[in-house]
């Protein structure tokens, strides 16, 4: 796995949404963002904030059962949840190629499960919910990894836009190296 471009921390779903909204300001047409993390880590909350940052006025909801939801904003948003797909080919059956080429920004929850069906240029957002007995019980760690040249070229802009959530290379106060609390 590549070294993260950024290690970030949020302490609530609202703060995760604010971080995602700040990230969305850097989005460009046809960008791809993959969200990776355990159930309940905050992938949908992230997408809600990302949508708000794109100017989406509709309520962004989990597409777990619909698989794909589309929203209009200053940049349109395709929101996919591929958790229930059993084979990579099923992602192609959703019209994935067309969605990725329609000029919208595409956010895919559980995107790491369909990597063979995706282009090599995307931003991976790995969200870890550090639930436990800490001073910050709603702590989430987010690691952003730029894959391919499009997102890699924005590393400095990412760092600037998200600096208020940045953490040092080690885990935040109250967490151990292995992510346990």
PDB file of C-alpha atoms in Angstrom:
ATOM      1  CA  UNK A   1       0.000   0.000   0.000  1.00  0.00           C
ATOM      2  CA  UNK A   2       1.279   3.475  -0.833  1.00  0.00           C
ATOM      3  CA  UNK A   3       2.109   5.891   1.922  1.00  0.00           C
ATOM      4  CA  UNK A   4      -0.861   8.195   2.668  1.00  0.00           C
ATOM      5  CA  UNK A   5      -0.798  11.656   1.177  1.00  0.00           C
ATOM      6  CA  UNK A   6      -2.503  12.855   4.348  1.00  0.00           C
ATOM      7  CA  UNK A   7      -3.436  11.456   7.748  1.00  0.00           C
ATOM      8  CA  UNK A   8      -6.449  13.251   9.166  1.00  0.00           C
ATOM      9  CA  UNK A   9      -8.659  12.949  12.234  1.00  0.00           C
ATOM     10  CA  UNK A  10     -12.220  13.987  12.974  1.00  0.00           C
ATOM     11  CA  UNK A  11     -14.139  13.692  16.220  1.00  0.00           C
ATOM     12  CA  UNK A  12     -17.742  13.596  14.966  1.00  0.00           C
ATOM     13  CA  UNK A  13     -19.830  12.801  11.916  1.00  0.00           C
ATOM     14  CA  UNK A  14     -20.340  16.546  11.418  1.00  0.00           C
ATOM     15  CA  UNK A  15     -16.597  17.139  11.420  1.00  0.00           C
ATOM     16  CA  UNK A  16     -16.152  14.296   8.904  1.00  0.00           C
ATOM     17  CA  UNK A  17     -18.750  16.022   6.721  1.00  0.00           C
ATOM     18  CA  UNK A  18     -16.933  19.358   7.023  1.00  0.00           C
ATOM     19  CA  UNK A  19     -13.641  17.739   6.031  1.00  0.00           C
ATOM     20  CA  UNK A  20     -15.292  16.090   3.020  1.00  0.00           C
ATOM     21  CA  UNK A  21     -16.900  19.394   1.986  1.00  0.00           C
ATOM     22  CA  UNK A  22     -13.466  21.045   2.064  1.00  0.00           C
ATOM     23  CA  UNK A  23     -12.070  18.209  -0.062  1.00  0.00           C
ATOM     24  CA  UNK A  24     -14.925  18.572  -2.564  1.00  0.00           C
ATOM     25  CA  UNK A  25     -13.773  22.120  -3.291  1.00  0.00           C
ATOM     26  CA  UNK A  26     -10.796  20.528  -5.098  1.00  0.00           C
ATOM     27  CA  UNK A  27     -12.922  18.114  -7.139  1.00  0.00           C
ATOM     28  CA  UNK A  28     -12.881  18.198 -10.916  1.00  0.00           C
ATOM     29  CA  UNK A  29     -15.175  16.620 -13.500  1.00  0.00           C
ATOM     30  CA  UNK A  30     -14.686  12.843 -13.827  1.00  0.00           C
ATOM     31  CA  UNK A  31     -12.813  12.552 -10.501  1.00  0.00           C
ATOM     32  CA  UNK A  32     -13.084   9.225  -8.730  1.00  0.00           C
ATOM     33  CA  UNK A  33     -13.003   8.869  -4.939  1.00  0.00           C
ATOM     34  CA  UNK A  34     -12.967   5.429  -3.306  1.00  0.00           C
ATOM     35  CA  UNK A  35     -14.127   5.127   0.282  1.00  0.00           C
ATOM     36  CA  UNK A  36     -12.729   2.226   2.268  1.00  0.00           C
ATOM     37  CA  UNK A  37     -13.557   1.324   5.861  1.00  0.00           C
ATOM     38  CA  UNK A  38     -15.524  -0.895   8.176  1.00  0.00           C
ATOM     39  CA  UNK A  39     -19.309  -0.715   8.550  1.00  0.00           C
ATOM     40  CA  UNK A  40     -20.178   2.404  10.516  1.00  0.00           C
ATOM     41  CA  UNK A  41     -16.833   4.095   9.899  1.00  0.00           C
ATOM     42  CA  UNK A  42     -18.449   7.138   8.285  1.00  0.00           C
ATOM     43  CA  UNK A  43     -18.406   6.541   4.528  1.00  0.00           C
ATOM     44  CA  UNK A  44     -21.939   7.839   3.981  1.00  0.00           C
ATOM     45  CA  UNK A  45     -21.357  10.794   6.334  1.00  0.00           C
ATOM     46  CA  UNK A  46     -18.252  11.593   4.297  1.00  0.00           C
ATOM     47  CA  UNK A  47     -20.267  11.456   1.069  1.00  0.00           C
ATOM     48  CA  UNK A  48     -22.948  13.716   2.547  1.00  0.00           C
ATOM     49  CA  UNK A  49     -20.321  16.349   3.289  1.00  0.00           C
ATOM     50  CA  UNK A  50     -18.667  15.827  -0.080  1.00  0.00           C
ATOM     51  CA  UNK A  51     -22.012  16.334  -1.794  1.00  0.00           C
ATOM     52  CA  UNK A  52     -22.616  19.532   0.182  1.00  0.00           C
ATOM     53  CA  UNK A  53     -19.194  20.762  -0.946  1.00  0.00           C
ATOM     54  CA  UNK A  54     -20.234  20.090  -4.547  1.00  0.00           C
ATOM     55  CA  UNK A  55     -23.384  22.163  -4.078  1.00  0.00           C
ATOM     56  CA  UNK A  56     -25.777  19.211  -3.895  1.00  0.00           C
ATOM     57  CA  UNK A  57     -28.973  20.437  -2.259  1.00  0.00           C
ATOM     58  CA  UNK A  58     -30.798  17.100  -2.087  1.00  0.00           C
ATOM     59  CA  UNK A  59     -30.266  14.904   0.954  1.00  0.00           C
ATOM     60  CA  UNK A  60     -27.480  12.419   0.197  1.00  0.00           C
ATOM     61  CA  UNK A  61     -28.490   8.981   1.447  1.00  0.00           C
ATOM     62  CA  UNK A  62     -26.801   5.606   1.426  1.00  0.00           C
ATOM     63  CA  UNK A  63     -27.223   3.782  -1.875  1.00  0.00           C
ATOM     64  CA  UNK A  64     -26.777   0.387  -0.177  1.00  0.00           C
ATOM     65  CA  UNK A  65     -29.921  -1.090  -1.706  1.00  0.00           C
ATOM     66  CA  UNK A  66     -30.249   1.167  -4.762  1.00  0.00           C
ATOM     67  CA  UNK A  67     -26.502   0.688  -5.506  1.00  0.00           C
ATOM     68  CA  UNK A  68     -26.317   4.020  -7.394  1.00  0.00           C
ATOM     69  CA  UNK A  69     -27.680   7.467  -6.590  1.00  0.00           C
ATOM     70  CA  UNK A  70     -27.078  10.589  -8.664  1.00  0.00           C
ATOM     71  CA  UNK A  71     -27.234  14.182  -7.490  1.00  0.00           C
ATOM     72  CA  UNK A  72     -26.999  17.565  -9.208  1.00  0.00           C
ATOM     73  CA  UNK A  73     -24.654  20.285  -7.966  1.00  0.00           C
ATOM     74  CA  UNK A  74     -21.957  22.629  -9.287  1.00  0.00           C
ATOM     75  CA  UNK A  75     -20.446  19.272 -10.223  1.00  0.00           C
ATOM     76  CA  UNK A  76     -22.833  16.356 -10.376  1.00  0.00           C
ATOM     77  CA  UNK A  77     -22.237  13.474  -7.976  1.00  0.00           C
ATOM     78  CA  UNK A  78     -22.540   9.748  -8.632  1.00  0.00           C
ATOM     79  CA  UNK A  79     -22.678   7.889  -5.316  1.00  0.00           C
ATOM     80  CA  UNK A  80     -22.254   4.118  -5.444  1.00  0.00           C
ATOM     81  CA  UNK A  81     -22.231   1.501  -2.724  1.00  0.00           C
ATOM     82  CA  UNK A  82     -20.825  -1.779  -4.033  1.00  0.00           C
ATOM     83  CA  UNK A  83     -20.889  -3.653  -0.704  1.00  0.00           C
ATOM     84  CA  UNK A  84     -23.575  -6.074  -1.875  1.00  0.00           C
ATOM     85  CA  UNK A  85     -21.939  -6.928  -5.194  1.00  0.00           C
ATOM     86  CA  UNK A  86     -20.551 -10.445  -5.325  1.00  0.00           C
ATOM     87  CA  UNK A  87     -18.415 -10.120  -8.473  1.00  0.00           C
ATOM     88  CA  UNK A  88     -16.495  -7.344 -10.157  1.00  0.00           C
ATOM     89  CA  UNK A  89     -18.527  -7.930 -13.315  1.00  0.00           C
ATOM     90  CA  UNK A  90     -21.645  -6.785 -11.493  1.00  0.00           C
ATOM     91  CA  UNK A  91     -20.086  -3.310 -11.199  1.00  0.00           C
ATOM     92  CA  UNK A  92     -19.777  -3.189 -14.973  1.00  0.00           C
ATOM     93  CA  UNK A  93     -23.437  -4.202 -15.255  1.00  0.00           C
ATOM     94  CA  UNK A  94     -24.319  -1.034 -13.299  1.00  0.00           C
ATOM     95  CA  UNK A  95     -23.008   1.054 -16.204  1.00  0.00           C
ATOM     96  CA  UNK A  96     -19.856   1.951 -14.287  1.00  0.00           C
ATOM     97  CA  UNK A  97     -17.921   2.956 -17.410  1.00  0.00           C
ATOM     98  CA  UNK A  98     -20.632   5.394 -18.425  1.00  0.00           C
ATOM     99  CA  UNK A  99     -20.892   6.830 -14.905  1.00  0.00           C
ATOM    100  CA  UNK A 100     -17.143   7.437 -14.777  1.00  0.00           C
ATOM    101  CA  UNK A 101     -17.202   9.215 -18.139  1.00  0.00           C
ATOM    102  CA  UNK A 102     -20.279  11.421 -17.651  1.00  0.00           C
ATOM    103  CA  UNK A 103     -18.427  14.457 -16.246  1.00  0.00           C
ATOM    104  CA  UNK A 104     -19.671  13.931 -12.703  1.00  0.00           C
ATOM    105  CA  UNK A 105     -17.551  13.199  -9.648  1.00  0.00           C
ATOM    106  CA  UNK A 106     -17.985   9.574  -8.586  1.00  0.00           C
ATOM    107  CA  UNK A 107     -17.712   8.408  -4.980  1.00  0.00           C
ATOM    108  CA  UNK A 108     -17.736   4.649  -4.435  1.00  0.00           C
ATOM    109  CA  UNK A 109     -18.236   3.149  -0.996  1.00  0.00           C
ATOM    110  CA  UNK A 110     -16.324  -0.139  -0.665  1.00  0.00           C
ATOM    111  CA  UNK A 111     -14.532   0.811  -3.888  1.00  0.00           C
ATOM    112  CA  UNK A 112     -11.516  -1.334  -3.053  1.00  0.00           C
ATOM    113  CA  UNK A 113     -13.647  -4.437  -3.704  1.00  0.00           C
ATOM    114  CA  UNK A 114     -13.968  -3.617  -7.432  1.00  0.00           C
ATOM    115  CA  UNK A 115     -10.475  -2.255  -8.193  1.00  0.00           C
ATOM    116  CA  UNK A 116     -10.044  -4.378 -11.353  1.00  0.00           C
ATOM    117  CA  UNK A 117     -13.075  -2.602 -12.879  1.00  0.00           C
ATOM    118  CA  UNK A 118     -11.789   0.895 -12.095  1.00  0.00           C
ATOM    119  CA  UNK A 119      -9.342   3.235 -13.809  1.00  0.00           C
ATOM    120  CA  UNK A 120      -5.947   3.609 -12.113  1.00  0.00           C
ATOM    121  CA  UNK A 121      -6.424   7.288 -11.230  1.00  0.00           C
ATOM    122  CA  UNK A 122      -8.415   7.898  -8.035  1.00  0.00           C
ATOM    123  CA  UNK A 123      -8.245   9.211  -4.502  1.00  0.00           C
ATOM    124  CA  UNK A 124      -8.527   6.520  -1.854  1.00  0.00           C
ATOM    125  CA  UNK A 125     -10.020   7.656   1.436  1.00  0.00           C
ATOM    126  CA  UNK A 126      -9.508   5.028   4.128  1.00  0.00           C
ATOM    127  CA  UNK A 127     -11.728   5.713   7.161  1.00  0.00           C
ATOM    128  CA  UNK A 128     -11.127   3.986  10.472  1.00  0.00           C
ATOM    129  CA  UNK A 129     -13.557   4.459  13.327  1.00  0.00           C
ATOM    130  CA  UNK A 130     -11.602   4.207  16.576  1.00  0.00           C
ATOM    131  CA  UNK A 131     -14.479   3.328  18.861  1.00  0.00           C
ATOM    132  CA  UNK A 132     -13.425   2.841  22.444  1.00  0.00           C
ATOM    133  CA  UNK A 133     -12.688   4.312  25.822  1.00  0.00           C
ATOM    134  CA  UNK A 134     -10.780   7.443  24.857  1.00  0.00           C
ATOM    135  CA  UNK A 135     -11.156  11.108  25.595  1.00  0.00           C
ATOM    136  CA  UNK A 136     -12.612  11.335  22.064  1.00  0.00           C
ATOM    137  CA  UNK A 137     -15.091   8.447  21.697  1.00  0.00           C
ATOM    138  CA  UNK A 138     -16.185   9.419  18.145  1.00  0.00           C
ATOM    139  CA  UNK A 139     -12.650   9.599  16.735  1.00  0.00           C
ATOM    140  CA  UNK A 140     -12.204   8.752  13.055  1.00  0.00           C
ATOM    141  CA  UNK A 141      -8.882   8.505  11.266  1.00  0.00           C
ATOM    142  CA  UNK A 142      -8.864   9.243   7.551  1.00  0.00           C
ATOM    143  CA  UNK A 143      -5.930   8.383   5.327  1.00  0.00           C
ATOM    144  CA  UNK A 144      -5.937   9.873   1.854  1.00  0.00           C
ATOM    145  CA  UNK A 145      -3.835   8.185  -0.818  1.00  0.00           C
ATOM    146  CA  UNK A 146      -3.520   9.628  -4.310  1.00  0.00           C
ATOM    147  CA  UNK A 147      -3.424   6.877  -6.917  1.00  0.00           C
ATOM    148  CA  UNK A 148      -2.400   8.093 -10.353  1.00  0.00           C
ATOM    149  CA  UNK A 149      -1.313  11.510 -11.635  1.00  0.00           C
ATOM    150  CA  UNK A 150      -4.574  13.471 -11.410  1.00  0.00           C
ATOM    151  CA  UNK A 151      -4.850  13.343  -7.614  1.00  0.00           C
ATOM    152  CA  UNK A 152      -1.086  13.188  -7.045  1.00  0.00           C
ATOM    153  CA  UNK A 153      -0.775  16.591  -8.744  1.00  0.00           C
ATOM    154  CA  UNK A 154      -3.131  18.016  -6.090  1.00  0.00           C
ATOM    155  CA  UNK A 155      -1.188  16.839  -3.030  1.00  0.00           C
ATOM    156  CA  UNK A 156      -0.179  20.344  -1.964  1.00  0.00           C
ATOM    157  CA  UNK A 157      -3.711  21.681  -2.470  1.00  0.00           C
ATOM    158  CA  UNK A 158      -5.098  18.729  -0.472  1.00  0.00           C
ATOM    159  CA  UNK A 159      -2.712  19.435   2.398  1.00  0.00           C
ATOM    160  CA  UNK A 160      -3.660  23.116   2.439  1.00  0.00           C
ATOM    161  CA  UNK A 161      -7.426  22.570   2.205  1.00  0.00           C
ATOM    162  CA  UNK A 162      -7.436  19.907   4.926  1.00  0.00           C
ATOM    163  CA  UNK A 163      -4.693  21.167   7.242  1.00  0.00           C
ATOM    164  CA  UNK A 164      -7.033  21.786  10.186  1.00  0.00           C
ATOM    165  CA  UNK A 165      -7.680  18.014  10.404  1.00  0.00           C
ATOM    166  CA  UNK A 166      -4.084  16.899   9.824  1.00  0.00           C
ATOM    167  CA  UNK A 167      -2.334  14.708  12.382  1.00  0.00           C
ATOM    168  CA  UNK A 168       1.319  13.775  12.718  1.00  0.00           C
ATOM    169  CA  UNK A 169       2.525  10.442  11.351  1.00  0.00           C
ATOM    170  CA  UNK A 170       1.719   8.701  14.632  1.00  0.00           C
ATOM    171  CA  UNK A 171      -1.759   7.998  15.942  1.00  0.00           C
ATOM    172  CA  UNK A 172      -3.651  10.783  17.708  1.00  0.00           C
ATOM    173  CA  UNK A 173      -3.701  11.118  21.454  1.00  0.00           C
ATOM    174  CA  UNK A 174      -5.654   8.294  23.060  1.00  0.00           C
ATOM    175  CA  UNK A 175      -4.989   5.735  20.314  1.00  0.00           C
ATOM    176  CA  UNK A 176      -2.293   3.101  20.112  1.00  0.00           C
ATOM    177  CA  UNK A 177      -0.167   2.284  17.059  1.00  0.00           C
ATOM    178  CA  UNK A 178      -2.362  -0.655  16.044  1.00  0.00           C
ATOM    179  CA  UNK A 179      -5.494   1.506  16.089  1.00  0.00           C
ATOM    180  CA  UNK A 180      -6.838   0.055  19.323  1.00  0.00           C
ATOM    181  CA  UNK A 181      -7.876   2.444  22.049  1.00  0.00           C
TER     182      UNK A 181
END
